[in-house]
mmCIF file with all atom_site columns, C-alpha atoms in Angstrom:
data_model
loop_
_atom_site.group_PDB
_atom_site.id
_atom_site.type_symbol
_atom_site.label_atom_id
_atom_site.label_alt_id
_atom_site.label_comp_id
_atom_site.label_asym_id
_atom_site.label_entity_id
_atom_site.label_seq_id
_atom_site.pdbx_PDB_ins_code
_atom_site.Cartn_x
_atom_site.Cartn_y
_atom_site.Cartn_z
_atom_site.occupancy
_atom_site.B_iso_or_equiv
_atom_site.pdbx_formal_charge
_atom_site.auth_seq_id
_atom_site.auth_comp_id
_atom_site.auth_asym_id
_atom_site.auth_atom_id
_atom_site.pdbx_PDB_model_num
ATOM 1   C CA . MET A 1 1   ? 17.725 -104.419 -133.062 1.00 48.00 ? 1   MET A CA 1
ATOM 2   C CA . GLU A 1 2   ? 18.972 -100.938 -132.141 1.00 54.00 ? 2   GLU A CA 1
ATOM 3   C CA . ALA A 1 3   ? 22.596 -100.278 -132.193 1.00 56.00 ? 3   ALA A CA 1
ATOM 4   C CA . VAL A 1 4   ? 24.348 -99.609  -128.948 1.00 57.00 ? 4   VAL A CA 1
ATOM 5   C CA . ARG A 1 5   ? 25.565 -96.047  -128.588 1.00 58.00 ? 5   ARG A CA 1
ATOM 6   C CA . PRO A 1 6   ? 28.999 -95.491  -127.105 1.00 68.00 ? 6   PRO A CA 1
ATOM 7   C CA . ASN A 1 7   ? 29.019 -93.880  -123.720 1.00 89.00 ? 7   ASN A CA 1
ATOM 8   C CA . PRO A 1 8   ? 30.320 -90.302  -124.200 1.00 97.00 ? 8   PRO A CA 1
ATOM 9   C CA . ILE A 1 9   ? 32.742 -88.805  -121.707 1.00 98.00 ? 9   ILE A CA 1
ATOM 10  C CA . PHE A 1 10  ? 32.538 -85.107  -120.816 1.00 98.00 ? 10  PHE A CA 1
ATOM 11  C CA . TYR A 1 11  ? 35.994 -83.802  -119.834 1.00 98.00 ? 11  TYR A CA 1
ATOM 12  C CA . TYR A 1 12  ? 35.887 -80.527  -117.896 1.00 98.00 ? 12  TYR A CA 1
ATOM 13  C CA . GLU A 1 13  ? 37.836 -78.299  -115.467 1.00 97.00 ? 13  GLU A CA 1
ATOM 14  C CA . LEU A 1 14  ? 35.863 -76.288  -112.883 1.00 97.00 ? 14  LEU A CA 1
ATOM 15  C CA . ALA A 1 15  ? 37.991 -73.154  -113.471 1.00 96.00 ? 15  ALA A CA 1
ATOM 16  C CA . SER A 1 16  ? 36.934 -73.051  -117.135 1.00 96.00 ? 16  SER A CA 1
ATOM 17  C CA . PRO A 1 17  ? 34.093 -70.657  -118.027 1.00 96.00 ? 17  PRO A CA 1
ATOM 18  C CA . ALA A 1 18  ? 33.640 -72.519  -121.341 1.00 96.00 ? 18  ALA A CA 1
ATOM 19  C CA . CYS A 1 19  ? 33.244 -75.836  -119.455 1.00 97.00 ? 19  CYS A CA 1
ATOM 20  C CA . TYR A 1 20  ? 30.658 -74.057  -117.251 1.00 97.00 ? 20  TYR A CA 1
ATOM 21  C CA . LEU A 1 21  ? 28.531 -73.220  -120.275 1.00 98.00 ? 21  LEU A CA 1
ATOM 22  C CA . ALA A 1 22  ? 28.969 -76.712  -121.707 1.00 98.00 ? 22  ALA A CA 1
ATOM 23  C CA . ALA A 1 23  ? 27.981 -78.286  -118.306 1.00 98.00 ? 23  ALA A CA 1
ATOM 24  C CA . GLU A 1 24  ? 24.738 -76.266  -118.229 1.00 97.00 ? 24  GLU A CA 1
ATOM 25  C CA . ARG A 1 25  ? 23.759 -77.645  -121.683 1.00 97.00 ? 25  ARG A CA 1
ATOM 26  C CA . ILE A 1 26  ? 25.158 -81.085  -121.983 1.00 97.00 ? 26  ILE A CA 1
ATOM 27  C CA . MET A 1 27  ? 22.569 -83.158  -120.126 1.00 94.00 ? 27  MET A CA 1
ATOM 28  C CA . ALA A 1 28  ? 19.702 -81.778  -122.227 1.00 94.00 ? 28  ALA A CA 1
ATOM 29  C CA . GLU A 1 29  ? 21.501 -81.817  -125.591 1.00 95.00 ? 29  GLU A CA 1
ATOM 30  C CA . LEU A 1 30  ? 23.193 -85.161  -125.736 1.00 95.00 ? 30  LEU A CA 1
ATOM 31  C CA . PRO A 1 31  ? 20.927 -88.088  -126.641 1.00 93.00 ? 31  PRO A CA 1
ATOM 32  C CA . VAL A 1 32  ? 22.499 -90.182  -123.994 1.00 93.00 ? 32  VAL A CA 1
ATOM 33  C CA . VAL A 1 33  ? 23.894 -89.314  -120.518 1.00 93.00 ? 33  VAL A CA 1
ATOM 34  C CA . PRO A 1 34  ? 27.640 -88.728  -120.612 1.00 97.00 ? 34  PRO A CA 1
ATOM 35  C CA . GLU A 1 35  ? 30.124 -89.689  -117.945 1.00 97.00 ? 35  GLU A CA 1
ATOM 36  C CA . TRP A 1 36  ? 31.466 -86.583  -116.306 1.00 98.00 ? 36  TRP A CA 1
ATOM 37  C CA . GLU A 1 37  ? 35.273 -86.708  -115.952 1.00 98.00 ? 37  GLU A CA 1
ATOM 38  C CA . PRO A 1 38  ? 36.942 -83.981  -113.948 1.00 98.00 ? 38  PRO A CA 1
ATOM 39  C CA . VAL A 1 39  ? 40.502 -83.237  -115.183 1.00 98.00 ? 39  VAL A CA 1
ATOM 40  C CA . LEU A 1 40  ? 43.164 -80.752  -114.232 1.00 96.00 ? 40  LEU A CA 1
ATOM 41  C CA . TRP A 1 41  ? 43.820 -78.381  -117.152 1.00 93.00 ? 41  TRP A CA 1
ATOM 42  C CA . GLU A 1 42  ? 45.422 -74.996  -117.401 1.00 84.00 ? 42  GLU A CA 1
ATOM 43  C CA . PRO A 1 43  ? 42.625 -72.441  -117.591 1.00 75.00 ? 43  PRO A CA 1
ATOM 44  C CA . ALA A 1 44  ? 42.854 -69.783  -120.281 1.00 76.00 ? 44  ALA A CA 1
ATOM 45  C CA . PRO A 1 45  ? 44.642 -66.774  -118.727 1.00 80.00 ? 45  PRO A CA 1
ATOM 46  C CA . HIS A 1 46  ? 42.486 -64.365  -120.736 1.00 87.00 ? 46  HIS A CA 1
ATOM 47  C CA . PRO A 1 47  ? 39.170 -65.814  -121.751 1.00 92.00 ? 47  PRO A CA 1
ATOM 48  C CA . ASP A 1 48  ? 36.872 -63.956  -124.030 1.00 94.00 ? 48  ASP A CA 1
ATOM 49  C CA . ARG A 1 49  ? 34.717 -62.621  -121.222 1.00 96.00 ? 49  ARG A CA 1
ATOM 50  C CA . ALA A 1 50  ? 32.215 -60.966  -123.403 1.00 97.00 ? 50  ALA A CA 1
ATOM 51  C CA . SER A 1 51  ? 31.597 -64.152  -125.352 1.00 96.00 ? 51  SER A CA 1
ATOM 52  C CA . ILE A 1 52  ? 31.116 -66.101  -122.219 1.00 97.00 ? 52  ILE A CA 1
ATOM 53  C CA . GLU A 1 53  ? 28.728 -63.535  -120.782 1.00 98.00 ? 53  GLU A CA 1
ATOM 54  C CA . ARG A 1 54  ? 26.776 -63.513  -124.052 1.00 97.00 ? 54  ARG A CA 1
ATOM 55  C CA . GLY A 1 55  ? 26.723 -67.384  -123.900 1.00 97.00 ? 55  GLY A CA 1
ATOM 56  C CA . ALA A 1 56  ? 25.389 -67.380  -120.322 1.00 97.00 ? 56  ALA A CA 1
ATOM 57  C CA . CYS A 1 57  ? 22.688 -64.853  -121.208 1.00 97.00 ? 57  CYS A CA 1
ATOM 58  C CA . ALA A 1 58  ? 21.620 -66.904  -124.193 1.00 96.00 ? 58  ALA A CA 1
ATOM 59  C CA . LEU A 1 59  ? 21.212 -69.924  -122.034 1.00 96.00 ? 59  LEU A CA 1
ATOM 60  C CA . GLY A 1 60  ? 19.105 -67.934  -119.567 1.00 96.00 ? 60  GLY A CA 1
ATOM 61  C CA . LEU A 1 61  ? 21.702 -68.241  -116.801 1.00 97.00 ? 61  LEU A CA 1
ATOM 62  C CA . GLN A 1 62  ? 22.489 -65.682  -114.141 1.00 96.00 ? 62  GLN A CA 1
ATOM 63  C CA . PRO A 1 63  ? 24.847 -62.927  -115.285 1.00 97.00 ? 63  PRO A CA 1
ATOM 64  C CA . VAL A 1 64  ? 28.443 -64.139  -115.024 1.00 98.00 ? 64  VAL A CA 1
ATOM 65  C CA . ARG A 1 65  ? 30.338 -62.871  -112.027 1.00 97.00 ? 65  ARG A CA 1
ATOM 66  C CA . TRP A 1 66  ? 34.024 -63.489  -112.517 1.00 96.00 ? 66  TRP A CA 1
ATOM 67  C CA . PRO A 1 67  ? 35.915 -65.094  -109.707 1.00 93.00 ? 67  PRO A CA 1
ATOM 68  C CA . ASP A 1 68  ? 38.726 -63.095  -108.213 1.00 88.00 ? 68  ASP A CA 1
ATOM 69  C CA . PRO A 1 69  ? 41.574 -63.875  -108.429 1.00 87.00 ? 69  PRO A CA 1
ATOM 70  C CA . TRP A 1 70  ? 41.789 -64.947  -112.046 1.00 89.00 ? 70  TRP A CA 1
ATOM 71  C CA . PRO A 1 71  ? 42.636 -67.566  -113.086 1.00 88.00 ? 71  PRO A CA 1
ATOM 72  C CA . PRO A 1 72  ? 41.071 -69.471  -110.168 1.00 86.00 ? 72  PRO A CA 1
ATOM 73  C CA . GLN A 1 73  ? 43.096 -72.017  -108.241 1.00 89.00 ? 73  GLN A CA 1
ATOM 74  C CA . ALA A 1 74  ? 40.784 -74.906  -108.608 1.00 93.00 ? 74  ALA A CA 1
ATOM 75  C CA . ARG A 1 75  ? 42.851 -77.931  -107.461 1.00 95.00 ? 75  ARG A CA 1
ATOM 76  C CA . THR A 1 76  ? 40.802 -78.320  -104.189 1.00 96.00 ? 76  THR A CA 1
ATOM 77  C CA . ALA A 1 77  ? 37.497 -78.055  -106.094 1.00 98.00 ? 77  ALA A CA 1
ATOM 78  C CA . MET A 1 78  ? 38.751 -80.595  -108.685 1.00 98.00 ? 78  MET A CA 1
ATOM 79  C CA . LEU A 1 79  ? 39.726 -83.016  -105.896 1.00 98.00 ? 79  LEU A CA 1
ATOM 80  C CA . ALA A 1 80  ? 36.220 -82.605  -104.497 1.00 98.00 ? 80  ALA A CA 1
ATOM 81  C CA . ALA A 1 81  ? 34.737 -83.245  -107.940 1.00 98.00 ? 81  ALA A CA 1
ATOM 82  C CA . THR A 1 82  ? 36.814 -86.413  -108.160 1.00 98.00 ? 82  THR A CA 1
ATOM 83  C CA . TYR A 1 83  ? 35.606 -87.486  -104.762 1.00 98.00 ? 83  TYR A CA 1
ATOM 84  C CA . ALA A 1 84  ? 32.045 -86.611  -105.791 1.00 98.00 ? 84  ALA A CA 1
ATOM 85  C CA . LYS A 1 85  ? 32.475 -88.819  -108.876 1.00 98.00 ? 85  LYS A CA 1
ATOM 86  C CA . ARG A 1 86  ? 33.372 -91.769  -106.605 1.00 97.00 ? 86  ARG A CA 1
ATOM 87  C CA . ILE A 1 87  ? 30.207 -91.445  -104.590 1.00 97.00 ? 87  ILE A CA 1
ATOM 88  C CA . GLY A 1 88  ? 27.876 -90.790  -107.550 1.00 97.00 ? 88  GLY A CA 1
ATOM 89  C CA . ARG A 1 89  ? 27.551 -87.080  -107.194 1.00 97.00 ? 89  ARG A CA 1
ATOM 90  C CA . ALA A 1 90  ? 29.825 -85.758  -109.981 1.00 97.00 ? 90  ALA A CA 1
ATOM 91  C CA . VAL A 1 91  ? 27.106 -83.955  -111.939 1.00 98.00 ? 91  VAL A CA 1
ATOM 92  C CA . ALA A 1 92  ? 25.412 -82.360  -108.923 1.00 98.00 ? 92  ALA A CA 1
ATOM 93  C CA . PHE A 1 93  ? 28.673 -81.275  -107.296 1.00 98.00 ? 93  PHE A CA 1
ATOM 94  C CA . SER A 1 94  ? 30.197 -79.952  -110.462 1.00 98.00 ? 94  SER A CA 1
ATOM 95  C CA . LEU A 1 95  ? 27.160 -77.925  -111.455 1.00 98.00 ? 95  LEU A CA 1
ATOM 96  C CA . ALA A 1 96  ? 26.992 -76.439  -107.946 1.00 98.00 ? 96  ALA A CA 1
ATOM 97  C CA . ALA A 1 97  ? 30.760 -75.587  -108.000 1.00 98.00 ? 97  ALA A CA 1
ATOM 98  C CA . PHE A 1 98  ? 30.472 -73.978  -111.525 1.00 98.00 ? 98  PHE A CA 1
ATOM 99  C CA . ARG A 1 99  ? 27.531 -71.874  -110.326 1.00 98.00 ? 99  ARG A CA 1
ATOM 100 C CA . GLN A 1 100 ? 29.466 -70.805  -107.184 1.00 97.00 ? 100 GLN A CA 1
ATOM 101 C CA . ALA A 1 101 ? 32.332 -69.780  -109.402 1.00 97.00 ? 101 ALA A CA 1
ATOM 102 C CA . PHE A 1 102 ? 30.640 -68.164  -112.374 1.00 97.00 ? 102 PHE A CA 1
ATOM 103 C CA . ALA A 1 103 ? 27.228 -67.081  -111.092 1.00 97.00 ? 103 ALA A CA 1
ATOM 104 C CA . GLY A 1 104 ? 28.424 -66.219  -107.521 1.00 97.00 ? 104 GLY A CA 1
ATOM 105 C CA . GLY A 1 105 ? 31.894 -65.020  -108.330 1.00 96.00 ? 105 GLY A CA 1
ATOM 106 C CA . ARG A 1 106 ? 33.434 -67.153  -105.580 1.00 96.00 ? 106 ARG A CA 1
ATOM 107 C CA . ASP A 1 107 ? 36.944 -68.382  -105.485 1.00 95.00 ? 107 ASP A CA 1
ATOM 108 C CA . LEU A 1 108 ? 37.229 -72.167  -106.219 1.00 95.00 ? 108 LEU A CA 1
ATOM 109 C CA . GLY A 1 109 ? 40.446 -72.243  -104.241 1.00 93.00 ? 109 GLY A CA 1
ATOM 110 C CA . ASP A 1 110 ? 38.579 -71.341  -101.056 1.00 95.00 ? 110 ASP A CA 1
ATOM 111 C CA . GLU A 1 111 ? 37.601 -74.362  -99.065  1.00 96.00 ? 111 GLU A CA 1
ATOM 112 C CA . ASP A 1 112 ? 34.331 -72.655  -97.994  1.00 97.00 ? 112 ASP A CA 1
ATOM 113 C CA . THR A 1 113 ? 33.247 -72.352  -101.651 1.00 97.00 ? 113 THR A CA 1
ATOM 114 C CA . VAL A 1 114 ? 33.871 -76.096  -102.106 1.00 98.00 ? 114 VAL A CA 1
ATOM 115 C CA . LEU A 1 115 ? 31.919 -76.901  -99.009  1.00 98.00 ? 115 LEU A CA 1
ATOM 116 C CA . ILE A 1 116 ? 28.983 -74.715  -100.108 1.00 98.00 ? 116 ILE A CA 1
ATOM 117 C CA . ALA A 1 117 ? 28.869 -76.507  -103.382 1.00 98.00 ? 117 ALA A CA 1
ATOM 118 C CA . ALA A 1 118 ? 29.054 -79.843  -101.585 1.00 98.00 ? 118 ALA A CA 1
ATOM 119 C CA . ALA A 1 119 ? 26.273 -78.887  -99.247  1.00 97.00 ? 119 ALA A CA 1
ATOM 120 C CA . ALA A 1 120 ? 24.058 -78.035  -102.283 1.00 96.00 ? 120 ALA A CA 1
ATOM 121 C CA . CYS A 1 121 ? 24.221 -81.670  -103.334 1.00 94.00 ? 121 CYS A CA 1
ATOM 122 C CA . GLU A 1 122 ? 23.941 -83.203  -99.833  1.00 95.00 ? 122 GLU A CA 1
ATOM 123 C CA . MET A 1 123 ? 27.592 -84.064  -99.463  1.00 97.00 ? 123 MET A CA 1
ATOM 124 C CA . HIS A 1 124 ? 28.661 -83.928  -95.745  1.00 97.00 ? 124 HIS A CA 1
ATOM 125 C CA . PRO A 1 125 ? 31.485 -81.365  -95.125  1.00 97.00 ? 125 PRO A CA 1
ATOM 126 C CA . ALA A 1 126 ? 33.565 -83.766  -93.048  1.00 97.00 ? 126 ALA A CA 1
ATOM 127 C CA . ALA A 1 127 ? 33.381 -86.458  -95.713  1.00 97.00 ? 127 ALA A CA 1
ATOM 128 C CA . VAL A 1 128 ? 34.322 -83.981  -98.425  1.00 98.00 ? 128 VAL A CA 1
ATOM 129 C CA . LEU A 1 129 ? 37.319 -82.675  -96.491  1.00 98.00 ? 129 LEU A CA 1
ATOM 130 C CA . LYS A 1 130 ? 38.413 -86.267  -95.761  1.00 98.00 ? 130 LYS A CA 1
ATOM 131 C CA . GLY A 1 131 ? 37.862 -87.208  -99.391  1.00 97.00 ? 131 GLY A CA 1
ATOM 132 C CA . ILE A 1 132 ? 39.974 -84.341  -100.829 1.00 97.00 ? 132 ILE A CA 1
ATOM 133 C CA . ALA A 1 133 ? 42.786 -85.220  -98.495  1.00 97.00 ? 133 ALA A CA 1
ATOM 134 C CA . MET A 1 134 ? 43.009 -88.824  -99.735  1.00 98.00 ? 134 MET A CA 1
ATOM 135 C CA . ARG A 1 135 ? 46.032 -89.797  -101.798 1.00 98.00 ? 135 ARG A CA 1
ATOM 136 C CA . SER A 1 136 ? 43.813 -92.140  -103.834 1.00 98.00 ? 136 SER A CA 1
ATOM 137 C CA . VAL A 1 137 ? 41.542 -89.226  -104.827 1.00 98.00 ? 137 VAL A CA 1
ATOM 138 C CA . ALA A 1 138 ? 44.548 -87.148  -105.872 1.00 98.00 ? 138 ALA A CA 1
ATOM 139 C CA . GLY A 1 139 ? 45.821 -90.141  -107.888 1.00 98.00 ? 139 GLY A CA 1
ATOM 140 C CA . ALA A 1 140 ? 42.511 -90.591  -109.555 1.00 98.00 ? 140 ALA A CA 1
ATOM 141 C CA . LEU A 1 141 ? 42.458 -86.959  -110.612 1.00 98.00 ? 141 LEU A CA 1
ATOM 142 C CA . ASP A 1 142 ? 46.031 -87.195  -111.998 1.00 98.00 ? 142 ASP A CA 1
ATOM 143 C CA . GLN A 1 143 ? 45.161 -90.481  -113.822 1.00 98.00 ? 143 GLN A CA 1
ATOM 144 C CA . ALA A 1 144 ? 41.988 -88.873  -115.336 1.00 98.00 ? 144 ALA A CA 1
ATOM 145 C CA . SER A 1 145 ? 43.995 -85.844  -116.519 1.00 98.00 ? 145 SER A CA 1
ATOM 146 C CA . ALA A 1 146 ? 46.650 -88.084  -118.120 1.00 98.00 ? 146 ALA A CA 1
ATOM 147 C CA . GLY A 1 147 ? 43.916 -90.366  -119.571 1.00 97.00 ? 147 GLY A CA 1
ATOM 148 C CA . ALA A 1 148 ? 42.225 -87.342  -121.156 1.00 97.00 ? 148 ALA A CA 1
ATOM 149 C CA . ARG A 1 149 ? 45.455 -86.360  -122.905 1.00 97.00 ? 149 ARG A CA 1
ATOM 150 C CA . ALA A 1 150 ? 46.103 -89.948  -123.999 1.00 96.00 ? 150 ALA A CA 1
ATOM 151 C CA . ALA A 1 151 ? 42.558 -90.076  -125.422 1.00 96.00 ? 151 ALA A CA 1
ATOM 152 C CA . GLY A 1 152 ? 43.362 -87.063  -127.568 1.00 97.00 ? 152 GLY A CA 1
ATOM 153 C CA . VAL A 1 153 ? 41.857 -84.192  -125.574 1.00 97.00 ? 153 VAL A CA 1
ATOM 154 C CA . ILE A 1 154 ? 43.751 -81.022  -126.494 1.00 95.00 ? 154 ILE A CA 1
ATOM 155 C CA . ALA A 1 155 ? 41.343 -78.406  -125.206 1.00 95.00 ? 155 ALA A CA 1
ATOM 156 C CA . LEU A 1 156 ? 38.353 -78.154  -122.878 1.00 96.00 ? 156 LEU A CA 1
ATOM 157 C CA . PRO A 1 157 ? 35.421 -78.629  -122.850 1.00 97.00 ? 157 PRO A CA 1
ATOM 158 C CA . ALA A 1 158 ? 35.846 -81.960  -124.645 1.00 98.00 ? 158 ALA A CA 1
ATOM 159 C CA . ILE A 1 159 ? 33.541 -84.838  -125.288 1.00 98.00 ? 159 ILE A CA 1
ATOM 160 C CA . ALA A 1 160 ? 34.911 -88.264  -126.359 1.00 97.00 ? 160 ALA A CA 1
ATOM 161 C CA . VAL A 1 161 ? 32.613 -90.546  -128.265 1.00 96.00 ? 161 VAL A CA 1
ATOM 162 C CA . GLY A 1 162 ? 34.153 -93.846  -129.228 1.00 89.00 ? 162 GLY A CA 1
ATOM 163 C CA . GLY A 1 163 ? 37.406 -92.918  -130.748 1.00 90.00 ? 163 GLY A CA 1
ATOM 164 C CA . SER A 1 164 ? 36.478 -89.359  -131.629 1.00 95.00 ? 164 SER A CA 1
ATOM 165 C CA . VAL A 1 165 ? 37.074 -86.275  -129.418 1.00 97.00 ? 165 VAL A CA 1
ATOM 166 C CA . PHE A 1 166 ? 35.183 -83.080  -129.908 1.00 98.00 ? 166 PHE A CA 1
ATOM 167 C CA . HIS A 1 167 ? 36.494 -79.827  -128.410 1.00 96.00 ? 167 HIS A CA 1
ATOM 168 C CA . GLY A 1 168 ? 35.434 -76.341  -127.727 1.00 90.00 ? 168 GLY A CA 1
ATOM 169 C CA . GLU A 1 169 ? 32.263 -74.297  -128.287 1.00 88.00 ? 169 GLU A CA 1
ATOM 170 C CA . HIS A 1 170 ? 30.610 -76.753  -130.712 1.00 93.00 ? 170 HIS A CA 1
ATOM 171 C CA . ALA A 1 171 ? 31.669 -80.009  -128.949 1.00 96.00 ? 171 ALA A CA 1
ATOM 172 C CA . ILE A 1 172 ? 28.091 -80.764  -127.751 1.00 97.00 ? 172 ILE A CA 1
ATOM 173 C CA . GLU A 1 173 ? 26.524 -80.472  -131.235 1.00 96.00 ? 173 GLU A CA 1
ATOM 174 C CA . GLU A 1 174 ? 29.345 -82.438  -132.883 1.00 96.00 ? 174 GLU A CA 1
ATOM 175 C CA . ALA A 1 175 ? 29.151 -85.262  -130.182 1.00 97.00 ? 175 ALA A CA 1
ATOM 176 C CA . ALA A 1 176 ? 25.383 -85.313  -130.440 1.00 96.00 ? 176 ALA A CA 1
ATOM 177 C CA . ALA A 1 177 ? 25.602 -85.730  -134.225 1.00 95.00 ? 177 ALA A CA 1
ATOM 178 C CA . GLU A 1 178 ? 28.149 -88.510  -133.768 1.00 94.00 ? 178 GLU A CA 1
ATOM 179 C CA . LEU A 1 179 ? 25.860 -90.259  -131.379 1.00 93.00 ? 179 LEU A CA 1
ATOM 180 C CA . GLU A 1 180 ? 22.937 -90.018  -133.674 1.00 89.00 ? 180 GLU A CA 1
ATOM 181 C CA . ARG A 1 181 ? 24.815 -91.840  -136.461 1.00 84.00 ? 181 ARG A CA 1
#
C-alpha cells in the first residue's frame, strides 16, 4: 500500500514578485496539488528586481513590468483571493492577479485591477465586490495570516509539508523532495 502524502500548503502574498515566480511553477513541480493560502505579509521594500526579471525570463514568462507605486497596496486583492478560495477559484484568481501585477504592471490596490483578474477566471464583479466587503472574508484572511506565522512561516513564498516549512527561492524543490520521501 502506498503511503499517504501530506497535503502541502502554499503560502503567498499577491504583492510579492517572488511568490509570483513560485506560483507560476508550483502546480507543475510538486508531485501533489497544494492548497493555496493567501496571507497578508509585508512585501520586500526593495526586491532584487534583476533577479526577479531573470527568473521570469528563465520560466518563459512575459517580461516583468513593475507595478507603480511600489510596494503595492494589495489588501483588496488579498481579500479577493480569500473570497476566491472560498468559492474554489483561489488558483485561477491568484494567477490572474499576479499576472496583472507583474506582467501588466497594474496596481493591485486598484479595484479595477482586482475585477479584471476576477473576470479572467469567471468571477462576477458584483459577487467579488460583495465578497471583499464581508467581515468574514477579512477575518479569514487575518486568521490565515496568523496561522501561517504559527505554522512557522517566516518569509514568502513558503510551502508547508507536514511539520516542515520551506521558504524562499528553493522552497518548491525542497518541498517536492520532502513529498517524495
